[in-house]
mmCIF file of C-alpha atoms and ligand atoms in Angstrom:
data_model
loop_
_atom_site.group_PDB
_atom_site.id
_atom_site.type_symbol
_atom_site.label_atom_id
_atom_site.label_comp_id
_atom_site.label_asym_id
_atom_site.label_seq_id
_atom_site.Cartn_x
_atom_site.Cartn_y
_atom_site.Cartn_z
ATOM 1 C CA UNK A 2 4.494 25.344 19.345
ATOM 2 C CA UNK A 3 4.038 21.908 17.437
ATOM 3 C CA UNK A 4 1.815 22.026 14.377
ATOM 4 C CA UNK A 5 -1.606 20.715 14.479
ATOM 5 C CA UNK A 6 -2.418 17.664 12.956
ATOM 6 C CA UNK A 7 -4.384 17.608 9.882
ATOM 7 C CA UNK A 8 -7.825 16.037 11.089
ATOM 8 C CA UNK A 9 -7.251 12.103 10.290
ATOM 9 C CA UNK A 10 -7.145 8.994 11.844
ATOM 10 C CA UNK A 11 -6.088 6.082 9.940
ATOM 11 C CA UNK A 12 -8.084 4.195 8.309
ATOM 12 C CA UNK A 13 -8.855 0.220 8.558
ATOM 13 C CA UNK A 14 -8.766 -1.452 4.642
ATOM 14 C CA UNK A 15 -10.534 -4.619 4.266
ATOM 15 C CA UNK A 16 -10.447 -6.591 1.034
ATOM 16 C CA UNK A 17 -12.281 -9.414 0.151
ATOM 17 C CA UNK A 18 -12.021 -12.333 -2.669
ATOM 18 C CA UNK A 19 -10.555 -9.301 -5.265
ATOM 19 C CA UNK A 20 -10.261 -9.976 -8.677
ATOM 20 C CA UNK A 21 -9.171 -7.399 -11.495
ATOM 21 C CA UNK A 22 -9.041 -8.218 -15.174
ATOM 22 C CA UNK A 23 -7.620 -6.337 -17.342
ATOM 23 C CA UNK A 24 -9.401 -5.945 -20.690
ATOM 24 C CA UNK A 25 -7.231 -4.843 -23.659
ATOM 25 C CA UNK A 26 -8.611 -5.162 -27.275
ATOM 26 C CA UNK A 27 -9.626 -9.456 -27.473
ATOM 27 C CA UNK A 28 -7.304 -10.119 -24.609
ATOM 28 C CA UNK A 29 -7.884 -10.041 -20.741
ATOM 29 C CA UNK A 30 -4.956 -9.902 -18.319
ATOM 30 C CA UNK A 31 -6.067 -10.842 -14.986
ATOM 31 C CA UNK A 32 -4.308 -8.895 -12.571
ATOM 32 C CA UNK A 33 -5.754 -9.812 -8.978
ATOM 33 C CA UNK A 34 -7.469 -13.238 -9.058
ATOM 34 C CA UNK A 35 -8.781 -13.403 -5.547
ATOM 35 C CA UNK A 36 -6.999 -11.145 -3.014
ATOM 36 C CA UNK A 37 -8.378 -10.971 0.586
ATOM 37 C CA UNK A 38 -6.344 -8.751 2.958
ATOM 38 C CA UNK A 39 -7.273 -6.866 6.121
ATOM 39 C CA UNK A 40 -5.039 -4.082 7.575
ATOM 40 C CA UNK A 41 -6.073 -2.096 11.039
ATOM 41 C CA UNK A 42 -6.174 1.316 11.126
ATOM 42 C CA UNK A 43 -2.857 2.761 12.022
ATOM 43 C CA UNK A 44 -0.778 -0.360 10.135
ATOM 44 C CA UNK A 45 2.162 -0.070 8.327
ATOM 45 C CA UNK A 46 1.860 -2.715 5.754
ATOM 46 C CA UNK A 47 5.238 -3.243 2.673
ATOM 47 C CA UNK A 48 3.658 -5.482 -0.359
ATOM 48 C CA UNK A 49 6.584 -7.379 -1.884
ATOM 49 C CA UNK A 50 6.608 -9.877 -4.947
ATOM 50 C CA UNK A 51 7.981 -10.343 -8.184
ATOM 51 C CA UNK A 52 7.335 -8.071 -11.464
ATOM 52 C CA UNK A 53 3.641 -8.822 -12.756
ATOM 53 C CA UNK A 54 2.314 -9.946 -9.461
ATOM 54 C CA UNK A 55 -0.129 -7.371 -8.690
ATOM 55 C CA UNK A 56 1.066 -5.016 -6.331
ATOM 56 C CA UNK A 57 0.320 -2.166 -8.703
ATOM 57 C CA UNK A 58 -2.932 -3.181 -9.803
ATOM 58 C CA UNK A 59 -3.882 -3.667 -5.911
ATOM 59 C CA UNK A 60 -2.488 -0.254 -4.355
ATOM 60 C CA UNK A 61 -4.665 1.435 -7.512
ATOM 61 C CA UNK A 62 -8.168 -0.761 -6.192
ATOM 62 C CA UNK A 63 -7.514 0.421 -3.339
ATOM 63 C CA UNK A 64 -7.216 4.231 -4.094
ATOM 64 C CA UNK A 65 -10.106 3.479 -6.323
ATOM 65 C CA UNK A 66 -8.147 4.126 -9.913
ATOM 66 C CA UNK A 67 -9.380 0.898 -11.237
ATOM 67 C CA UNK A 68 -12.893 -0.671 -10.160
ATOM 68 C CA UNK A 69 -12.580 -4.433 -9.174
ATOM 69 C CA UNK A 70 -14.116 -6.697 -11.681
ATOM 70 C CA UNK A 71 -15.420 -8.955 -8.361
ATOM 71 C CA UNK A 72 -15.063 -8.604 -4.811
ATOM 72 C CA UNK A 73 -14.932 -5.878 -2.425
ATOM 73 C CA UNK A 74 -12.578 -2.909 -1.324
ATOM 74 C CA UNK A 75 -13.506 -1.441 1.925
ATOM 75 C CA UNK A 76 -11.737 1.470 3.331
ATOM 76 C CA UNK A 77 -13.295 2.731 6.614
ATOM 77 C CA UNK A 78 -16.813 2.596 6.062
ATOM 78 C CA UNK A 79 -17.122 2.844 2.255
ATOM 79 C CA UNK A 80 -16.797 0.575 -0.307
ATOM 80 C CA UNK A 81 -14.841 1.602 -3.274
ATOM 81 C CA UNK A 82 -16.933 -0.381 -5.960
ATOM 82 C CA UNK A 83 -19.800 1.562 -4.991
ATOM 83 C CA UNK A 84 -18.883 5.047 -4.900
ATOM 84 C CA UNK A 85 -19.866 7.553 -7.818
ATOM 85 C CA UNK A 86 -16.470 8.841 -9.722
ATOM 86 C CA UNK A 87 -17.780 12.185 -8.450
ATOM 87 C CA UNK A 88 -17.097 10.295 -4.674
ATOM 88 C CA UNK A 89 -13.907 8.455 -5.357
ATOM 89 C CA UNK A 90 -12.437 11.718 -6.536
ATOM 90 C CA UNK A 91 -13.195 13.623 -3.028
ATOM 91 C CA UNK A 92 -11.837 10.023 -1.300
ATOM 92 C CA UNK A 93 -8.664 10.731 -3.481
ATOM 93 C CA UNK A 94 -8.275 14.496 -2.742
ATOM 94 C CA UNK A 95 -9.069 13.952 1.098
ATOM 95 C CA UNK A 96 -8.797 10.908 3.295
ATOM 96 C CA UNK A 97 -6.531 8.985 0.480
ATOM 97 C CA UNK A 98 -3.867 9.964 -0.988
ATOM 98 C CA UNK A 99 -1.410 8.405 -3.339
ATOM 99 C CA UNK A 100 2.426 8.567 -3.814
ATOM 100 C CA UNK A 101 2.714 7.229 -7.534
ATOM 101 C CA UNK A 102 6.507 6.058 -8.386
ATOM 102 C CA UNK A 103 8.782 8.713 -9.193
ATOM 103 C CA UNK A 104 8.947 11.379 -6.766
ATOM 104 C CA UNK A 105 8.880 14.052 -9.092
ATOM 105 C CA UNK A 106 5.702 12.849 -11.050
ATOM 106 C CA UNK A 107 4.212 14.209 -7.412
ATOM 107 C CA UNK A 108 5.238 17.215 -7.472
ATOM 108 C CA UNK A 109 4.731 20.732 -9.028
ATOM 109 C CA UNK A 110 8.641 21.220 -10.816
ATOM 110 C CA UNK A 111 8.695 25.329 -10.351
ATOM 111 C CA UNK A 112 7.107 25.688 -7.183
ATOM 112 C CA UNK A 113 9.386 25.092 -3.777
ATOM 113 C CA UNK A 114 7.993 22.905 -1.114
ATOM 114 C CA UNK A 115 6.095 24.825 0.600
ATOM 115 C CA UNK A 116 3.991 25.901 -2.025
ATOM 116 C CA UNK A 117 3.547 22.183 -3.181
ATOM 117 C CA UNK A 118 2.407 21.721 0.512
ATOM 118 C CA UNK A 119 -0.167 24.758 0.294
ATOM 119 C CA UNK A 120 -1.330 23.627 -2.912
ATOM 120 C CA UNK A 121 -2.181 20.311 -2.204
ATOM 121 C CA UNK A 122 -3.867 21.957 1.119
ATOM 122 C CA UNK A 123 -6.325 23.777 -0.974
ATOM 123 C CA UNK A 124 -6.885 20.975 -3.340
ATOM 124 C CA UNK A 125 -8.821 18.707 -0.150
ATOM 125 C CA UNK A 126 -11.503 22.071 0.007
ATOM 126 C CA UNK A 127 -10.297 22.078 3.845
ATOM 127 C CA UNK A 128 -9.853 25.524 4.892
ATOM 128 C CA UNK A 129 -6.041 26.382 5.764
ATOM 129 C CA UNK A 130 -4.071 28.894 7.971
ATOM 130 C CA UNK A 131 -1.393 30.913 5.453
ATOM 131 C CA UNK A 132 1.469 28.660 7.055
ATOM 132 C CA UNK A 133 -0.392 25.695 7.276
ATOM 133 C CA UNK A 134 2.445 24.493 4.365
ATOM 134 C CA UNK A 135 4.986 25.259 6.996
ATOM 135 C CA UNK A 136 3.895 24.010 10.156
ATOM 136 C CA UNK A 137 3.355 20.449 8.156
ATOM 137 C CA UNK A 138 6.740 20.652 6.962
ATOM 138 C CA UNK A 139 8.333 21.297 10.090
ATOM 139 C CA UNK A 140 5.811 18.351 11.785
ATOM 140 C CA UNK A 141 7.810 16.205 9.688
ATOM 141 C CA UNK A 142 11.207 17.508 9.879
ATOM 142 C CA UNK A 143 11.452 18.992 6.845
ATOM 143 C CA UNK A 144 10.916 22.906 7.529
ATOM 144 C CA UNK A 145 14.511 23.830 6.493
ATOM 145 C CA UNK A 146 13.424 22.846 3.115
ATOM 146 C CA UNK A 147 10.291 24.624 2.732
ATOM 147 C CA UNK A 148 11.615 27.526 0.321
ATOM 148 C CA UNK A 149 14.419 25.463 -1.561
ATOM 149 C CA UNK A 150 13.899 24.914 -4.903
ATOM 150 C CA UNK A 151 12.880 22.086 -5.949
ATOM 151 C CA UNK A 152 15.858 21.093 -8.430
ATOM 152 C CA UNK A 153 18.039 21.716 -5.058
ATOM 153 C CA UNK A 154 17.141 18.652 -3.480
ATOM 154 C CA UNK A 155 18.099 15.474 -3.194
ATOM 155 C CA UNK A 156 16.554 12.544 -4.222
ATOM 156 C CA UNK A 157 14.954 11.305 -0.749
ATOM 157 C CA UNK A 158 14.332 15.124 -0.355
ATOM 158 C CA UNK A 159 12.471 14.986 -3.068
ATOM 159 C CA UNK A 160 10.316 12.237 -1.528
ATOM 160 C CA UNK A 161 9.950 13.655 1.579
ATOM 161 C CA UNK A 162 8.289 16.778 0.174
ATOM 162 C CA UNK A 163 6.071 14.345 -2.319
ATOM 163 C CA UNK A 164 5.032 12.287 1.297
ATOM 164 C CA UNK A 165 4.166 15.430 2.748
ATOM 165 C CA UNK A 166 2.013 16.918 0.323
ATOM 166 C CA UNK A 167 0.402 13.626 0.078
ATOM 167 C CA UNK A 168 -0.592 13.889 3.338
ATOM 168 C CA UNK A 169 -1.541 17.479 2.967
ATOM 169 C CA UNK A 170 -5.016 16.705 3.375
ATOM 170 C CA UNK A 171 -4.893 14.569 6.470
ATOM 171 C CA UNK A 172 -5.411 11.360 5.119
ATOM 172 C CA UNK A 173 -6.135 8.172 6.913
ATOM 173 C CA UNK A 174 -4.783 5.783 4.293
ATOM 174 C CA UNK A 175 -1.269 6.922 2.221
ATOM 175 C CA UNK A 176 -0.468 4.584 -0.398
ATOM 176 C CA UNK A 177 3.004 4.493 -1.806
ATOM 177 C CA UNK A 178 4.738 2.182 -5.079
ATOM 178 C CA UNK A 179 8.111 2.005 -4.611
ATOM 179 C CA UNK A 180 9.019 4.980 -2.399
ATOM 180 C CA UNK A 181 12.526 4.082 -2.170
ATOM 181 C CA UNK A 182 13.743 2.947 -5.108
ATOM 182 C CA UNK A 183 16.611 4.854 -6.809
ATOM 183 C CA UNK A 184 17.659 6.200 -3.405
ATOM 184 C CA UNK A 185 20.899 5.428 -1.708
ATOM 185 C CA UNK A 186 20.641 4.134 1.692
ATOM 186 C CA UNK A 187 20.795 7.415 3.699
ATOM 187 C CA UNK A 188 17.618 8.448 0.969
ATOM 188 C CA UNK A 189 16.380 4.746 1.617
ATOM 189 C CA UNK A 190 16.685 5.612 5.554
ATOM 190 C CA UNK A 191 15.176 9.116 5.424
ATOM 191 C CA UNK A 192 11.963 8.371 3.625
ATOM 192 C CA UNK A 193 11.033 5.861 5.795
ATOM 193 C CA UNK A 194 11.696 7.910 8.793
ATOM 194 C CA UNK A 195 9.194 10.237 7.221
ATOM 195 C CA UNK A 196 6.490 7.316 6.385
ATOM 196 C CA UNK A 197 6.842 6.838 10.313
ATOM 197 C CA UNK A 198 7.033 10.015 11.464
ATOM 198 C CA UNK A 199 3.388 10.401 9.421
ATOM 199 C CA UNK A 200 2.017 7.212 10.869
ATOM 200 C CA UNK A 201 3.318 7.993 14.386
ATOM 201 C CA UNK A 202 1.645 12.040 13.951
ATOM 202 C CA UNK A 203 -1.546 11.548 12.152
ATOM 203 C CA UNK A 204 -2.433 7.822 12.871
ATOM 204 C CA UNK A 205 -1.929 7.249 9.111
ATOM 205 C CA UNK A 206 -1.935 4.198 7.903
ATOM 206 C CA UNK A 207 0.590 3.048 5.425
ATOM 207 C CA UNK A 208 0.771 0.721 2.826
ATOM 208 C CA UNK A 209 3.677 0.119 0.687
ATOM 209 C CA UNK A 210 5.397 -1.505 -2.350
ATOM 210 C CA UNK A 211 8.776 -1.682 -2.322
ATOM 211 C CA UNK A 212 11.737 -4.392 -3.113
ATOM 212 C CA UNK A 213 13.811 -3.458 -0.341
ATOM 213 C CA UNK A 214 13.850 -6.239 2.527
ATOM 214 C CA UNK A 215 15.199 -3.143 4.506
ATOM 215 C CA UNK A 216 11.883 -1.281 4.188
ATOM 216 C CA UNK A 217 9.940 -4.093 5.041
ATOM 217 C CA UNK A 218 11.588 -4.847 7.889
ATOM 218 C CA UNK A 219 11.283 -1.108 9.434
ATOM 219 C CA UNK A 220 7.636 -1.038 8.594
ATOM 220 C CA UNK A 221 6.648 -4.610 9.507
ATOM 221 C CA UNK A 222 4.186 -6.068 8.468
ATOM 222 C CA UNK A 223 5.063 -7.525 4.978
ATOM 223 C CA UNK A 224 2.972 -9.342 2.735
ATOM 224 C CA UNK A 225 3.726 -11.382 -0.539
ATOM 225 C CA UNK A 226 2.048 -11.173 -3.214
ATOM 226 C CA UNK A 227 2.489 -14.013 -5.834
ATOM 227 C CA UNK A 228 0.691 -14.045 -9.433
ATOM 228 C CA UNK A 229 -2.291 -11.948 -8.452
ATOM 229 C CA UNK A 230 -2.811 -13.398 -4.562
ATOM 230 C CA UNK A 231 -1.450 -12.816 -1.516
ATOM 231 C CA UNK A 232 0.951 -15.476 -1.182
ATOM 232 C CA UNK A 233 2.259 -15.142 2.033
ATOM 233 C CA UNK A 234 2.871 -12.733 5.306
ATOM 234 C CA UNK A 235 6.138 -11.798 6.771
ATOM 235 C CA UNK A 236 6.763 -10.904 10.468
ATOM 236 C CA UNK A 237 10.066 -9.833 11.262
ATOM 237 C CA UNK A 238 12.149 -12.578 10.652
ATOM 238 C CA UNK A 239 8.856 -15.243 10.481
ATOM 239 C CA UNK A 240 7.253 -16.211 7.342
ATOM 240 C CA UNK A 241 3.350 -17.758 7.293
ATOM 241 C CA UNK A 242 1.068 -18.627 4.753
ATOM 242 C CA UNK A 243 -2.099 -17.073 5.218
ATOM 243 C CA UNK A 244 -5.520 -18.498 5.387
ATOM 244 C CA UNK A 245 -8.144 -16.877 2.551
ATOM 245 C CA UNK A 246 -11.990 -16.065 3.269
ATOM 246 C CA UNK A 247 -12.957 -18.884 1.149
ATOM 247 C CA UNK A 248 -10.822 -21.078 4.006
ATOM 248 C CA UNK A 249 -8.284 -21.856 0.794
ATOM 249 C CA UNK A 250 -4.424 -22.173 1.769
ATOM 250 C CA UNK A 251 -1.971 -21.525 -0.592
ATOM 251 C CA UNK A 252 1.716 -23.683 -0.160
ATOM 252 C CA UNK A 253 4.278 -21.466 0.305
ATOM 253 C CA UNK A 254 6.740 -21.224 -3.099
ATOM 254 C CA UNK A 255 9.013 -23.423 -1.715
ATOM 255 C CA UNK A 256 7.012 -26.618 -1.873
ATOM 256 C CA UNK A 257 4.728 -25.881 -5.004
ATOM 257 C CA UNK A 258 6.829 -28.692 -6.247
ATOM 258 C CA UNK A 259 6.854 -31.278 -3.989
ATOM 259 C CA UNK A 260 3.263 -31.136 -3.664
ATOM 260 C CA UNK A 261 1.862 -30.633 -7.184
ATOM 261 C CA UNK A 262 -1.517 -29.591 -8.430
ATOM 262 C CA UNK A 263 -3.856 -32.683 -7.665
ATOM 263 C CA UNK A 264 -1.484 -33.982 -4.859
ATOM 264 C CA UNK A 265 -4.503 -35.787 -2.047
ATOM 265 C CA UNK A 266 -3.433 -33.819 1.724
ATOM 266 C CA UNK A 267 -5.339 -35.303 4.744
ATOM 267 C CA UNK A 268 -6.066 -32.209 7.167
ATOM 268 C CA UNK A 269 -5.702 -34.147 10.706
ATOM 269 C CA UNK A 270 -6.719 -31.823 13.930
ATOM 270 C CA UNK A 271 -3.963 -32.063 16.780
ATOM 271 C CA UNK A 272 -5.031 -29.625 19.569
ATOM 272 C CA UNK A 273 -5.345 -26.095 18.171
ATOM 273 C CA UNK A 274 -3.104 -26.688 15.570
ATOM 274 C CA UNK A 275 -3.872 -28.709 12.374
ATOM 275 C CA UNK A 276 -1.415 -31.207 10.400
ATOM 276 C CA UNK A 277 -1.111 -31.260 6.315
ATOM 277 C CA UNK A 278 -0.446 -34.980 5.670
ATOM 278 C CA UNK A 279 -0.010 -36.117 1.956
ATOM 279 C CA UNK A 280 -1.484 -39.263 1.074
ATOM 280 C CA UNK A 281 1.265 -41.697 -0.158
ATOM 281 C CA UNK A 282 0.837 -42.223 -4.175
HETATM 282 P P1 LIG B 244 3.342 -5.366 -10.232
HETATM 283 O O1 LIG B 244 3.097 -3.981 -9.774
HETATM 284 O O2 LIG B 244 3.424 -6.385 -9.143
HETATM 285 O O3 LIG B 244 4.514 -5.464 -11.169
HETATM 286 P P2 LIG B 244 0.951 -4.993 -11.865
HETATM 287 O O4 LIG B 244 -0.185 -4.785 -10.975
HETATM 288 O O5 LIG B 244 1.564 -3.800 -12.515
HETATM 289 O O6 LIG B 244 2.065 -5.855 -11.104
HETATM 290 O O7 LIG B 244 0.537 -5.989 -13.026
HETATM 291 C C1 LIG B 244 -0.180 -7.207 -12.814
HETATM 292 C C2 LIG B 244 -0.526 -7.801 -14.185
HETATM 293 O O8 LIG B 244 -1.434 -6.943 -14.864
HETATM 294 C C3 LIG B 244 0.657 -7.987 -15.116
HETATM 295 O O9 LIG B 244 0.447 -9.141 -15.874
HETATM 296 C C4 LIG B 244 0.604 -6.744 -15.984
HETATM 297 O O10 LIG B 244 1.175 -7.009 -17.247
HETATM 298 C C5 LIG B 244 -0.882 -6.499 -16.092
HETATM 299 N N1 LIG B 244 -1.207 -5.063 -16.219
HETATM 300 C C6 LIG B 244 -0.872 -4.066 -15.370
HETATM 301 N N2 LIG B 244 -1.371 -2.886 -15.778
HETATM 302 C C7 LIG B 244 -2.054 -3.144 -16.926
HETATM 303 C C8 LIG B 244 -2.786 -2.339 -17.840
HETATM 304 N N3 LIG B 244 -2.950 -1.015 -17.648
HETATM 305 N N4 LIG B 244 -3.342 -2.950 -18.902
HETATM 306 C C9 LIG B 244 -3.199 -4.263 -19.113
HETATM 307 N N5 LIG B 244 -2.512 -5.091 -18.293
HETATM 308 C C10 LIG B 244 -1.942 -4.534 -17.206
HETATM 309 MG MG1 LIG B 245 4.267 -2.209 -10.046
#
C-alpha cells in the first residue's frame, strides 16, 4: 500500500517590484532592489548568481523571515507583508517549509529519521497515524533509513531525511539554499531525485539556490539573479532576459559594456517581435 500524501498542493508565488534593505547600525545594505518573479504552482525553480546577489535574502521574503521594505510577496492567496508573526509562524510550520544550508542544522542530532519525520509531523498541529514518519519515508525512498542513526549517514542521506521532514507537514512551497553543496555527485544526484520525487508526489513546488549548473538543469527553470534583481532566466540550454512589471529590461551581463548607462536605444516594432537599436554617438 503506497503512503498517503500529506494534504498539499503546490503553491503559486508571485512577487512584485521587491525591495529589502538591510538596516545595520548608520548603514543600510540593500539586498533586493526591485525583484518581480512569478512561479506556478507545481514549478521547480534553481536561483543562481554570484555571492551577495540576493538569493538568500529572497528565499527568506519568501518564507516570511524578513518583511520586504516595499513590494509584495504573494504565496497562494496571502500576502506575506501582511500577515501577523503569530500567522507567518503557522505558514512556516504548515504549507512552507524551509531547508536552511547545512543539512544537519535541520535536523534533531540524537534522534534517527524517523523520529525527525514524526516530530516535525506534530510540529504542523495536523493529526498523524503512529507510522505516519514511516510511510513518508518510504514515499520517498528512504524507508531503509528510518531507524539509522543519524551520524550513520551519508551526507546526501543526511539531506534526504532534512527534505523529508521539511515536507512533513505537506507543504505547497519547499524552499531550499544550497541543497547540494558539499555533496559528491552520487549525493548531488540523490537529493535531487528526492526534490523530484516530492514535487512529482505532493505537487510541491520547489524553489532552489544552488551553484551547480547540474541542478539547474534537472530542475529547469533557472533564474539569475544579479545585484539584488533578477537578471535573467535560463531554459535548458536558452538564456532570456526577462521583462519587469514596471516594463524595465535589464541587458544581459554580457553587453553592460557595450551599451553603458545613458547609452540612447530606439525600440522599433517588427511584427511581434521588437528591435533594440542604439542611436549612433
Ligand atoms: P546571496 O545569498 O546571493 O549570497 P544575500 O541575500 O545573502 O546574497 O545577501 C545580499 C546582500 O545583503 C549582500 O550585500 C549581503 O552582504 C547583505 N546581507 C545579507 N544578510 C544580511 C544581514 N543579515 N544583515 C546585513 N546585510 C546582509
Ligand atoms: Mg546565500
Amino acid at each position: 500500500m503506497s503512503a498517503p500524501a500529506p494534504a498539499a498542493a503546490g503553491l503559486p508565488v508571485r512577487v512584485e517590484g521587491l525591495v529589502h534593505i538591510y538596516r545595520l547600525f548608520d548603514t543600510e545594505v540593500v539586498a533586493l532592489r526591485g525583484v518581480d518573479l512569478t512561479i506556478a504552482a507545481g514549478e521547480t525553480v534553481t536561483l543562481f548568481g554570484p555571492s551577495g546577489s540576493g538569493k538568500s535574502t529572497l528565499l527568506a521574503a519568501l518564507s516570511g523571515l524578513v518583511r520586504p521594505s516595499a513590494g509584495t510577496v504573494r504565496i497562494g492567496d496571502a500576502e506575506i507583508g501582511r500577515m501577523s508573526e503569530r500567522e507567518l509562524l503557522r505558514l512556516r510550520r504548515g504549507r512552507v517549509a524551509t531547508l536552511l544550508q547545512g543539512a544537519g542544522r535541520n535536523l534533531l542530532p540524537y534522534a534517527s529519521p524517523a523520529q525527525n519525520v514524526a516530530f516535525a509531523q506534530r510540529g504542523t498541529g495536523r493529526r498523524h497515524r503512529a507510522d505516519a514518519a514511516a510511510d513518508l519515508l518510504a514515499g520517498l525512498d528512504l524507508g531503509h533509513l528510518a531507524d539509522a542513526p543519524l551520524a550513520a549517514l551519508s551526507g546526501g542521506e543526511l539531506q534526504r531525511v532534512a527534505i523529508a521532514a521539511a515536507v512533513a507537514g505537506g507543504p505547497g512551497l519547499l524552499l531550499a539554499d544550497e541543497p547540494t553543496s558539499q555533496l559528491d555527485a552520487a549525493g548531488r544526484d540523490a537529493v535531487i531525485a528526492t526534490l523530484q520525487r516530492v514535487n512529482e508526489r505532493f505537487g510541491t513546488t520547489v524553489v532552489a539556490v544552488t551553484h551547480d549548473r547540474e541542478v539547474g538543469a534537472r530542475l529547469g527553470r533557472q533564474v539569475v539573479m544579479r545585484a539584488g534583481r533578477v537578471g535573467e532566466e535560463g531554459r535548458g540550454d536558452e538564456r532570456f532576459v526577462v521583462v519587469g512589471a514596471d516594463g524595465a529590461l535589464h541587458l544581459p551581463h554580457s553587453e553592460r559594456d557595450a551599451w553603458p548607462a545613458g547609452t540612447l536605444v530606439e525600440v522599433r516594432r517588427d511584427g511581434d517581435d521588437l528591435r533594440l537599436v542604439r542611436r549612433q554617438p
